Amino acid sequence: GNSVTQMEGPVTLSEEAFLTINCTYTATGYPSLFWYVQYPGEGLQLLLKATKADDKGSNKGFEATYRKETTSFHLEKGSVQVSDSAVYFCALIDLTDSWGKLQFGAGTQVVVTP
Amino acid sequence: DSGVTQTPKHLITATGQRVTLRCSPRSGDLSVYWYQQSLDQGLQFLIQYYNGEERAKGNILERFSAQQFPDLHSELNLSSLELGDSALYFCASSELGTSGIYSYNEQFFGPGTRLTVL
């Protein structure tokens, strides 16, 4: 079956530090990959996506590259802000499952201190 | 604001009881998804409806059921509640019911309903 594994948190950083959150996946079909962010007390928001191998998704200074050879989709940001404090979820949709349900990793809490 | 609304925001009830969670999708969205977020299981897909019909099922217990009404709002019914059912329940909506290899049908999430079973 399909699965998503991401690094455990919490990850605590100082403002302007470099952030990396590792995500690896297993999939039997043709996955599209996503990062969602959950701010305190809110629902999930799509942060970025990549629909095929070697695609790079980017948004709000965050980037992730779909690496089929290493089955990875690591999230990076060069200089974090306090407002980036949130829980980040790596997720996939197996496109052979045409109804498009998302499968999530466990989530990684990021805490950015001033 | 995603445009997806969920009520109630919080729900506290006792074991053995039954509750109903409500979701109103974004205007124009035909598909509704339900997800459960708990400390031990993480974020899991429960069920999907498209234009009133059930389309996909995930790890949804038999004690749970859902439906989508003609006005496209959806309800998730949880019965014979157990302590382990305490979780955050999210609804998401999308315009279509499918995603293809060259397209992604983005899901927009509501703020969730926090259920506490005592």
PDB file of C-alpha atoms in Angstrom:
ATOM      1  CA  GLY A   1       0.000   0.000   0.000  1.00  0.00           C
ATOM      2  CA  ASN A   2       0.887   3.664  -0.099  1.00  0.00           C
ATOM      3  CA  SER A   3       2.504   5.464   2.800  1.00  0.00           C
ATOM      4  CA  VAL A   4       4.178   8.741   3.713  1.00  0.00           C
ATOM      5  CA  THR A   5       6.914   9.071   6.315  1.00  0.00           C
ATOM      6  CA  GLN A   6       8.118  12.393   7.601  1.00  0.00           C
ATOM      7  CA  MET A   7      10.536  13.430  10.292  1.00  0.00           C
ATOM      8  CA  GLU A   8       9.249  13.753  13.801  1.00  0.00           C
ATOM      9  CA  GLY A   9       9.032  17.070  15.513  1.00  0.00           C
ATOM     10  CA  PRO A  10       9.013  19.391  17.092  1.00  0.00           C
ATOM     11  CA  VAL A  11      11.645  21.200  15.099  1.00  0.00           C
ATOM     12  CA  THR A  12      12.718  24.332  16.917  1.00  0.00           C
ATOM     13  CA  LEU A  13      14.560  27.038  15.016  1.00  0.00           C
ATOM     14  CA  SER A  14      15.604  30.622  15.413  1.00  0.00           C
ATOM     15  CA  GLU A  15      14.246  33.254  13.064  1.00  0.00           C
ATOM     16  CA  GLU A  16      16.172  33.421   9.742  1.00  0.00           C
ATOM     17  CA  ALA A  17      17.456  29.858  10.129  1.00  0.00           C
ATOM     18  CA  PHE A  18      17.283  27.273   7.336  1.00  0.00           C
ATOM     19  CA  LEU A  19      14.465  24.743   7.564  1.00  0.00           C
ATOM     20  CA  THR A  20      14.392  21.224   6.145  1.00  0.00           C
ATOM     21  CA  ILE A  21      11.629  18.712   6.795  1.00  0.00           C
ATOM     22  CA  ASN A  22      12.290  15.279   5.348  1.00  0.00           C
ATOM     23  CA  CYS A  23       9.526  13.327   3.641  1.00  0.00           C
ATOM     24  CA  THR A  24       9.725   9.963   1.919  1.00  0.00           C
ATOM     25  CA  TYR A  25       6.946   7.950   0.356  1.00  0.00           C
ATOM     26  CA  THR A  26       6.025   4.536  -0.957  1.00  0.00           C
ATOM     27  CA  ALA A  27       3.436   4.236  -3.680  1.00  0.00           C
ATOM     28  CA  THR A  28       2.299   1.528  -6.029  1.00  0.00           C
ATOM     29  CA  GLY A  29       0.894   3.857  -8.660  1.00  0.00           C
ATOM     30  CA  TYR A  30       1.640   7.365  -9.916  1.00  0.00           C
ATOM     31  CA  PRO A  31       1.640   9.670  -6.923  1.00  0.00           C
ATOM     32  CA  SER A  32       1.320  13.409  -6.850  1.00  0.00           C
ATOM     33  CA  LEU A  33       2.974  14.937  -3.804  1.00  0.00           C
ATOM     34  CA  PHE A  34       1.923  17.797  -1.563  1.00  0.00           C
ATOM     35  CA  TRP A  35       2.867  19.808   1.468  1.00  0.00           C
ATOM     36  CA  TYR A  36       0.040  21.121   3.614  1.00  0.00           C
ATOM     37  CA  VAL A  37       0.401  23.524   6.522  1.00  0.00           C
ATOM     38  CA  GLN A  38      -1.813  23.757   9.596  1.00  0.00           C
ATOM     39  CA  TYR A  39      -1.587  26.952  11.619  1.00  0.00           C
ATOM     40  CA  PRO A  40      -2.827  26.832  15.226  1.00  0.00           C
ATOM     41  CA  GLY A  41      -6.595  26.523  15.422  1.00  0.00           C
ATOM     42  CA  GLU A  42      -7.036  26.360  11.658  1.00  0.00           C
ATOM     43  CA  GLY A  43      -7.664  23.792   8.965  1.00  0.00           C
ATOM     44  CA  LEU A  44      -5.066  22.571   6.503  1.00  0.00           C
ATOM     45  CA  GLN A  45      -3.902  24.769   3.644  1.00  0.00           C
ATOM     46  CA  LEU A  46      -2.131  23.589   0.536  1.00  0.00           C
ATOM     47  CA  LEU A  47       1.406  24.976   0.625  1.00  0.00           C
ATOM     48  CA  LEU A  48       2.840  23.492  -2.554  1.00  0.00           C
ATOM     49  CA  LYS A  49       2.558  20.543  -4.872  1.00  0.00           C
ATOM     50  CA  ALA A  50       4.409  18.523  -7.506  1.00  0.00           C
ATOM     51  CA  THR A  51       2.567  16.225  -9.846  1.00  0.00           C
ATOM     52  CA  LYS A  52       5.423  14.343 -11.519  1.00  0.00           C
ATOM     53  CA  ALA A  53       9.035  13.375 -11.041  1.00  0.00           C
ATOM     54  CA  ASP A  54      11.574  16.232 -11.018  1.00  0.00           C
ATOM     55  CA  ASP A  55       8.867  18.864 -10.606  1.00  0.00           C
ATOM     56  CA  LYS A  56       9.650  21.559  -8.063  1.00  0.00           C
ATOM     57  CA  GLY A  57       6.831  23.052  -6.081  1.00  0.00           C
ATOM     58  CA  SER A  58       7.304  26.457  -4.498  1.00  0.00           C
ATOM     59  CA  ASN A  59       5.257  28.948  -2.525  1.00  0.00           C
ATOM     60  CA  LYS A  60       5.914  31.630   0.110  1.00  0.00           C
ATOM     61  CA  GLY A  61       9.641  30.896   0.071  1.00  0.00           C
ATOM     62  CA  PHE A  62       9.150  27.162   0.587  1.00  0.00           C
ATOM     63  CA  GLU A  63      10.361  24.650  -1.999  1.00  0.00           C
ATOM     64  CA  ALA A  64      10.220  20.900  -2.493  1.00  0.00           C
ATOM     65  CA  THR A  65      11.424  18.743  -5.390  1.00  0.00           C
ATOM     66  CA  TYR A  66       9.779  15.459  -6.350  1.00  0.00           C
ATOM     67  CA  ARG A  67      12.664  12.928  -6.417  1.00  0.00           C
ATOM     68  CA  LYS A  68      11.484   9.628  -7.816  1.00  0.00           C
ATOM     69  CA  GLU A  69      14.896   7.958  -7.500  1.00  0.00           C
ATOM     70  CA  THR A  70      14.970   8.535  -3.754  1.00  0.00           C
ATOM     71  CA  THR A  71      11.171   8.568  -3.296  1.00  0.00           C
ATOM     72  CA  SER A  72      11.476  11.841  -1.444  1.00  0.00           C
ATOM     73  CA  PHE A  73       9.830  15.260  -1.295  1.00  0.00           C
ATOM     74  CA  HIS A  74      11.748  17.252   1.296  1.00  0.00           C
ATOM     75  CA  LEU A  75      10.481  20.695   2.258  1.00  0.00           C
ATOM     76  CA  GLU A  76      12.967  23.567   2.537  1.00  0.00           C
ATOM     77  CA  LYS A  77      12.943  27.246   3.353  1.00  0.00           C
ATOM     78  CA  GLY A  78      16.025  29.392   3.405  1.00  0.00           C
ATOM     79  CA  SER A  79      15.041  31.864   6.118  1.00  0.00           C
ATOM     80  CA  VAL A  80      12.139  31.116   8.428  1.00  0.00           C
ATOM     81  CA  GLN A  81      10.000  33.638  10.247  1.00  0.00           C
ATOM     82  CA  VAL A  82       8.066  33.377  13.483  1.00  0.00           C
ATOM     83  CA  SER A  83       4.897  33.294  11.364  1.00  0.00           C
ATOM     84  CA  ASP A  84       6.070  29.980   9.844  1.00  0.00           C
ATOM     85  CA  SER A  85       5.409  28.246  13.158  1.00  0.00           C
ATOM     86  CA  ALA A  86       2.877  25.560  12.289  1.00  0.00           C
ATOM     87  CA  VAL A  87       2.455  21.849  11.666  1.00  0.00           C
ATOM     88  CA  TYR A  88       3.542  20.699   8.207  1.00  0.00           C
ATOM     89  CA  PHE A  89       2.100  17.607   6.549  1.00  0.00           C
ATOM     90  CA  CYS A  90       3.542  15.762   3.592  1.00  0.00           C
ATOM     91  CA  ALA A  91       0.863  13.976   1.577  1.00  0.00           C
ATOM     92  CA  LEU A  92       0.287  12.044  -1.607  1.00  0.00           C
ATOM     93  CA  ILE A  93      -2.511  11.197  -3.967  1.00  0.00           C
ATOM     94  CA  ASP A  94      -2.109   8.001  -5.912  1.00  0.00           C
ATOM     95  CA  LEU A  95      -3.362   8.929  -9.348  1.00  0.00           C
ATOM     96  CA  THR A  96      -4.302   5.349 -10.122  1.00  0.00           C
ATOM     97  CA  ASP A  97      -6.899   5.932  -7.427  1.00  0.00           C
ATOM     98  CA  SER A  98      -8.890   8.400  -9.426  1.00  0.00           C
ATOM     99  CA  TRP A  99     -11.034   9.608  -6.594  1.00  0.00           C
ATOM    100  CA  GLY A 100      -8.116  11.533  -5.208  1.00  0.00           C
ATOM    101  CA  LYS A 101      -8.086  10.917  -1.505  1.00  0.00           C
ATOM    102  CA  LEU A 102      -5.089  12.366   0.275  1.00  0.00           C
ATOM    103  CA  GLN A 103      -2.770  10.165   2.316  1.00  0.00           C
ATOM    104  CA  PHE A 104      -0.850  12.117   4.948  1.00  0.00           C
ATOM    105  CA  GLY A 105       2.330  11.724   6.915  1.00  0.00           C
ATOM    106  CA  ALA A 106       2.250  12.159  10.681  1.00  0.00           C
ATOM    107  CA  GLY A 107       2.989  15.872  10.547  1.00  0.00           C
ATOM    108  CA  THR A 108       5.999  17.836  11.782  1.00  0.00           C
ATOM    109  CA  GLN A 109       5.573  20.691  14.206  1.00  0.00           C
ATOM    110  CA  VAL A 110       7.853  23.647  13.529  1.00  0.00           C
ATOM    111  CA  VAL A 111       8.483  26.267  16.196  1.00  0.00           C
ATOM    112  CA  VAL A 112      10.336  29.414  15.184  1.00  0.00           C
ATOM    113  CA  THR A 113      11.601  31.628  17.977  1.00  0.00           C
ATOM    114  CA  PRO A 114      12.517  35.320  17.651  1.00  0.00           C
TER     115      PRO A 114
ATOM    116  CA  ASP B   1     -10.747  31.498   4.898  1.00  0.00           C
ATOM    117  CA  SER B   2     -11.138  28.440   2.672  1.00  0.00           C
ATOM    118  CA  GLY B   3     -14.859  28.888   2.145  1.00  0.00           C
ATOM    119  CA  VAL B   4     -15.604  25.528   3.777  1.00  0.00           C
ATOM    120  CA  THR B   5     -17.602  25.788   6.990  1.00  0.00           C
ATOM    121  CA  GLN B   6     -17.970  23.204   9.714  1.00  0.00           C
ATOM    122  CA  THR B   7     -20.246  23.159  12.714  1.00  0.00           C
ATOM    123  CA  PRO B   8     -20.003  22.870  15.595  1.00  0.00           C
ATOM    124  CA  LYS B   9     -16.465  24.007  16.326  1.00  0.00           C
ATOM    125  CA  HIS B  10     -16.306  22.001  19.540  1.00  0.00           C
ATOM    126  CA  LEU B  11     -18.375  19.099  20.784  1.00  0.00           C
ATOM    127  CA  ILE B  12     -18.156  17.421  24.160  1.00  0.00           C
ATOM    128  CA  THR B  13     -20.190  14.312  24.789  1.00  0.00           C
ATOM    129  CA  ALA B  14     -20.221  11.059  26.715  1.00  0.00           C
ATOM    130  CA  THR B  15     -19.413   7.505  25.709  1.00  0.00           C
ATOM    131  CA  GLY B  16     -22.258   5.696  24.023  1.00  0.00           C
ATOM    132  CA  GLN B  17     -23.779   8.857  22.616  1.00  0.00           C
ATOM    133  CA  ARG B  18     -24.394   9.861  19.002  1.00  0.00           C
ATOM    134  CA  VAL B  19     -23.348  13.123  17.364  1.00  0.00           C
ATOM    135  CA  THR B  20     -23.683  14.759  13.972  1.00  0.00           C
ATOM    136  CA  LEU B  21     -21.006  16.934  12.399  1.00  0.00           C
ATOM    137  CA  ARG B  22     -21.959  19.259   9.584  1.00  0.00           C
ATOM    138  CA  CYS B  23     -19.978  20.538   6.636  1.00  0.00           C
ATOM    139  CA  SER B  24     -20.862  23.109   4.006  1.00  0.00           C
ATOM    140  CA  PRO B  25     -18.557  22.996   0.987  1.00  0.00           C
ATOM    141  CA  ARG B  26     -17.314  25.958  -1.016  1.00  0.00           C
ATOM    142  CA  SER B  27     -19.830  27.332  -3.436  1.00  0.00           C
ATOM    143  CA  GLY B  28     -19.755  25.231  -6.585  1.00  0.00           C
ATOM    144  CA  ASP B  29     -17.796  22.332  -5.138  1.00  0.00           C
ATOM    145  CA  LEU B  30     -19.441  18.981  -5.727  1.00  0.00           C
ATOM    146  CA  SER B  31     -17.122  16.739  -3.748  1.00  0.00           C
ATOM    147  CA  VAL B  32     -16.815  16.468   0.019  1.00  0.00           C
ATOM    148  CA  TYR B  33     -14.173  14.532   1.917  1.00  0.00           C
ATOM    149  CA  TRP B  34     -14.061  13.703   5.619  1.00  0.00           C
ATOM    150  CA  TYR B  35     -10.798  13.225   7.507  1.00  0.00           C
ATOM    151  CA  GLN B  36     -10.057  12.356  11.116  1.00  0.00           C
ATOM    152  CA  GLN B  37      -7.025  13.745  12.938  1.00  0.00           C
ATOM    153  CA  SER B  38      -6.106  11.978  16.167  1.00  0.00           C
ATOM    154  CA  LEU B  39      -2.956  11.770  18.240  1.00  0.00           C
ATOM    155  CA  ASP B  40      -2.445   8.051  17.721  1.00  0.00           C
ATOM    156  CA  GLN B  41      -3.665   7.618  14.130  1.00  0.00           C
ATOM    157  CA  GLY B  42      -2.615  10.930  12.613  1.00  0.00           C
ATOM    158  CA  LEU B  43      -4.654  12.375   9.754  1.00  0.00           C
ATOM    159  CA  GLN B  44      -6.759   9.721   8.058  1.00  0.00           C
ATOM    160  CA  PHE B  45      -9.214   9.768   5.191  1.00  0.00           C
ATOM    161  CA  LEU B  46     -12.663   8.532   6.168  1.00  0.00           C
ATOM    162  CA  ILE B  47     -15.055   8.917   3.246  1.00  0.00           C
ATOM    163  CA  GLN B  48     -15.795  10.922   0.107  1.00  0.00           C
ATOM    164  CA  TYR B  49     -19.043  11.987  -1.511  1.00  0.00           C
ATOM    165  CA  TYR B  50     -19.513  13.407  -4.964  1.00  0.00           C
ATOM    166  CA  ASN B  51     -22.751  15.117  -5.917  1.00  0.00           C
ATOM    167  CA  GLY B  52     -24.699  13.138  -3.356  1.00  0.00           C
ATOM    168  CA  GLU B  53     -23.155   9.738  -3.961  1.00  0.00           C
ATOM    169  CA  GLU B  54     -20.527   7.906  -1.954  1.00  0.00           C
ATOM    170  CA  ARG B  55     -17.349   7.573  -4.031  1.00  0.00           C
ATOM    171  CA  ALA B  56     -14.577   6.319  -1.802  1.00  0.00           C
ATOM    172  CA  LYS B  57     -14.201   4.867   1.647  1.00  0.00           C
ATOM    173  CA  GLY B  58     -11.163   4.827   3.871  1.00  0.00           C
ATOM    174  CA  ASN B  59     -10.702   3.632   7.425  1.00  0.00           C
ATOM    175  CA  ILE B  60     -14.209   4.518   8.521  1.00  0.00           C
ATOM    176  CA  LEU B  61     -15.713   2.527  11.360  1.00  0.00           C
ATOM    177  CA  GLU B  62     -19.081   0.867  10.950  1.00  0.00           C
ATOM    178  CA  ARG B  63     -20.363   3.065  13.792  1.00  0.00           C
ATOM    179  CA  PHE B  64     -19.739   6.079  11.570  1.00  0.00           C
ATOM    180  CA  SER B  65     -21.793   7.081   8.553  1.00  0.00           C
ATOM    181  CA  ALA B  66     -22.089  10.069   6.303  1.00  0.00           C
ATOM    182  CA  GLN B  67     -24.304  11.523   3.638  1.00  0.00           C
ATOM    183  CA  GLN B  68     -24.371  14.409   1.221  1.00  0.00           C
ATOM    184  CA  PHE B  69     -27.623  16.233   0.689  1.00  0.00           C
ATOM    185  CA  PRO B  70     -29.077  17.779  -2.486  1.00  0.00           C
ATOM    186  CA  ASP B  71     -27.803  21.210  -1.438  1.00  0.00           C
ATOM    187  CA  LEU B  72     -24.343  19.537  -1.257  1.00  0.00           C
ATOM    188  CA  HIS B  73     -23.778  19.986   2.438  1.00  0.00           C
ATOM    189  CA  SER B  74     -22.617  16.853   4.208  1.00  0.00           C
ATOM    190  CA  GLU B  75     -23.087  15.326   7.628  1.00  0.00           C
ATOM    191  CA  LEU B  76     -20.907  12.832   9.441  1.00  0.00           C
ATOM    192  CA  ASN B  77     -22.766  10.770  12.018  1.00  0.00           C
ATOM    193  CA  LEU B  78     -20.816   9.118  14.811  1.00  0.00           C
ATOM    194  CA  SER B  79     -22.659   6.692  17.077  1.00  0.00           C
ATOM    195  CA  SER B  80     -21.920   4.533  20.122  1.00  0.00           C
ATOM    196  CA  LEU B  81     -19.059   6.871  20.817  1.00  0.00           C
ATOM    197  CA  GLU B  82     -15.925   5.615  22.524  1.00  0.00           C
ATOM    198  CA  LEU B  83     -13.103   7.484  24.208  1.00  0.00           C
ATOM    199  CA  GLY B  84     -10.890   6.725  21.233  1.00  0.00           C
ATOM    200  CA  ASP B  85     -13.189   8.643  18.909  1.00  0.00           C
ATOM    201  CA  SER B  86     -11.985  11.902  20.435  1.00  0.00           C
ATOM    202  CA  ALA B  87     -10.315  13.708  17.543  1.00  0.00           C
ATOM    203  CA  LEU B  88     -10.419  16.646  15.189  1.00  0.00           C
ATOM    204  CA  TYR B  89     -12.695  15.945  12.245  1.00  0.00           C
ATOM    205  CA  PHE B  90     -12.021  17.854   9.042  1.00  0.00           C
ATOM    206  CA  CYS B  91     -14.166  18.286   6.020  1.00  0.00           C
ATOM    207  CA  ALA B  92     -12.661  19.247   2.680  1.00  0.00           C
ATOM    208  CA  SER B  93     -14.302  20.090  -0.605  1.00  0.00           C
ATOM    209  CA  SER B  94     -13.230  20.168  -4.215  1.00  0.00           C
ATOM    210  CA  GLU B  95     -14.820  21.165  -7.459  1.00  0.00           C
ATOM    211  CA  LEU B  96     -14.562  17.761  -9.053  1.00  0.00           C
ATOM    212  CA  GLY B  97     -14.430  14.233  -7.759  1.00  0.00           C
ATOM    213  CA  THR B  98     -11.271  13.100  -9.432  1.00  0.00           C
ATOM    214  CA  SER B  99      -7.673  13.969 -10.047  1.00  0.00           C
ATOM    215  CA  GLY B 100      -5.854  12.983 -13.185  1.00  0.00           C
ATOM    216  CA  ILE B 101      -2.258  12.506 -14.144  1.00  0.00           C
ATOM    217  CA  TYR B 102      -2.074  16.019 -15.609  1.00  0.00           C
ATOM    218  CA  SER B 103      -4.264  17.819 -13.144  1.00  0.00           C
ATOM    219  CA  TYR B 104      -4.853  18.116  -9.474  1.00  0.00           C
ATOM    220  CA  ASN B 105      -8.252  18.728  -8.049  1.00  0.00           C
ATOM    221  CA  GLU B 106      -7.328  20.811  -4.990  1.00  0.00           C
ATOM    222  CA  GLN B 107      -9.097  20.063  -1.748  1.00  0.00           C
ATOM    223  CA  PHE B 108      -9.968  23.007   0.494  1.00  0.00           C
ATOM    224  CA  PHE B 109     -10.210  22.240   4.181  1.00  0.00           C
ATOM    225  CA  GLY B 110     -12.576  23.563   6.785  1.00  0.00           C
ATOM    226  CA  PRO B 111     -11.440  24.578  10.297  1.00  0.00           C
ATOM    227  CA  GLY B 112     -12.530  21.259  11.783  1.00  0.00           C
ATOM    228  CA  THR B 113     -14.781  20.068  14.593  1.00  0.00           C
ATOM    229  CA  ARG B 114     -13.036  19.037  17.778  1.00  0.00           C
ATOM    230  CA  LEU B 115     -14.864  16.108  19.361  1.00  0.00           C
ATOM    231  CA  THR B 116     -14.163  15.176  22.944  1.00  0.00           C
ATOM    232  CA  VAL B 117     -15.704  11.990  24.304  1.00  0.00           C
ATOM    233  CA  LEU B 118     -15.687  11.734  28.112  1.00  0.00           C
TER     234      LEU B 118
END
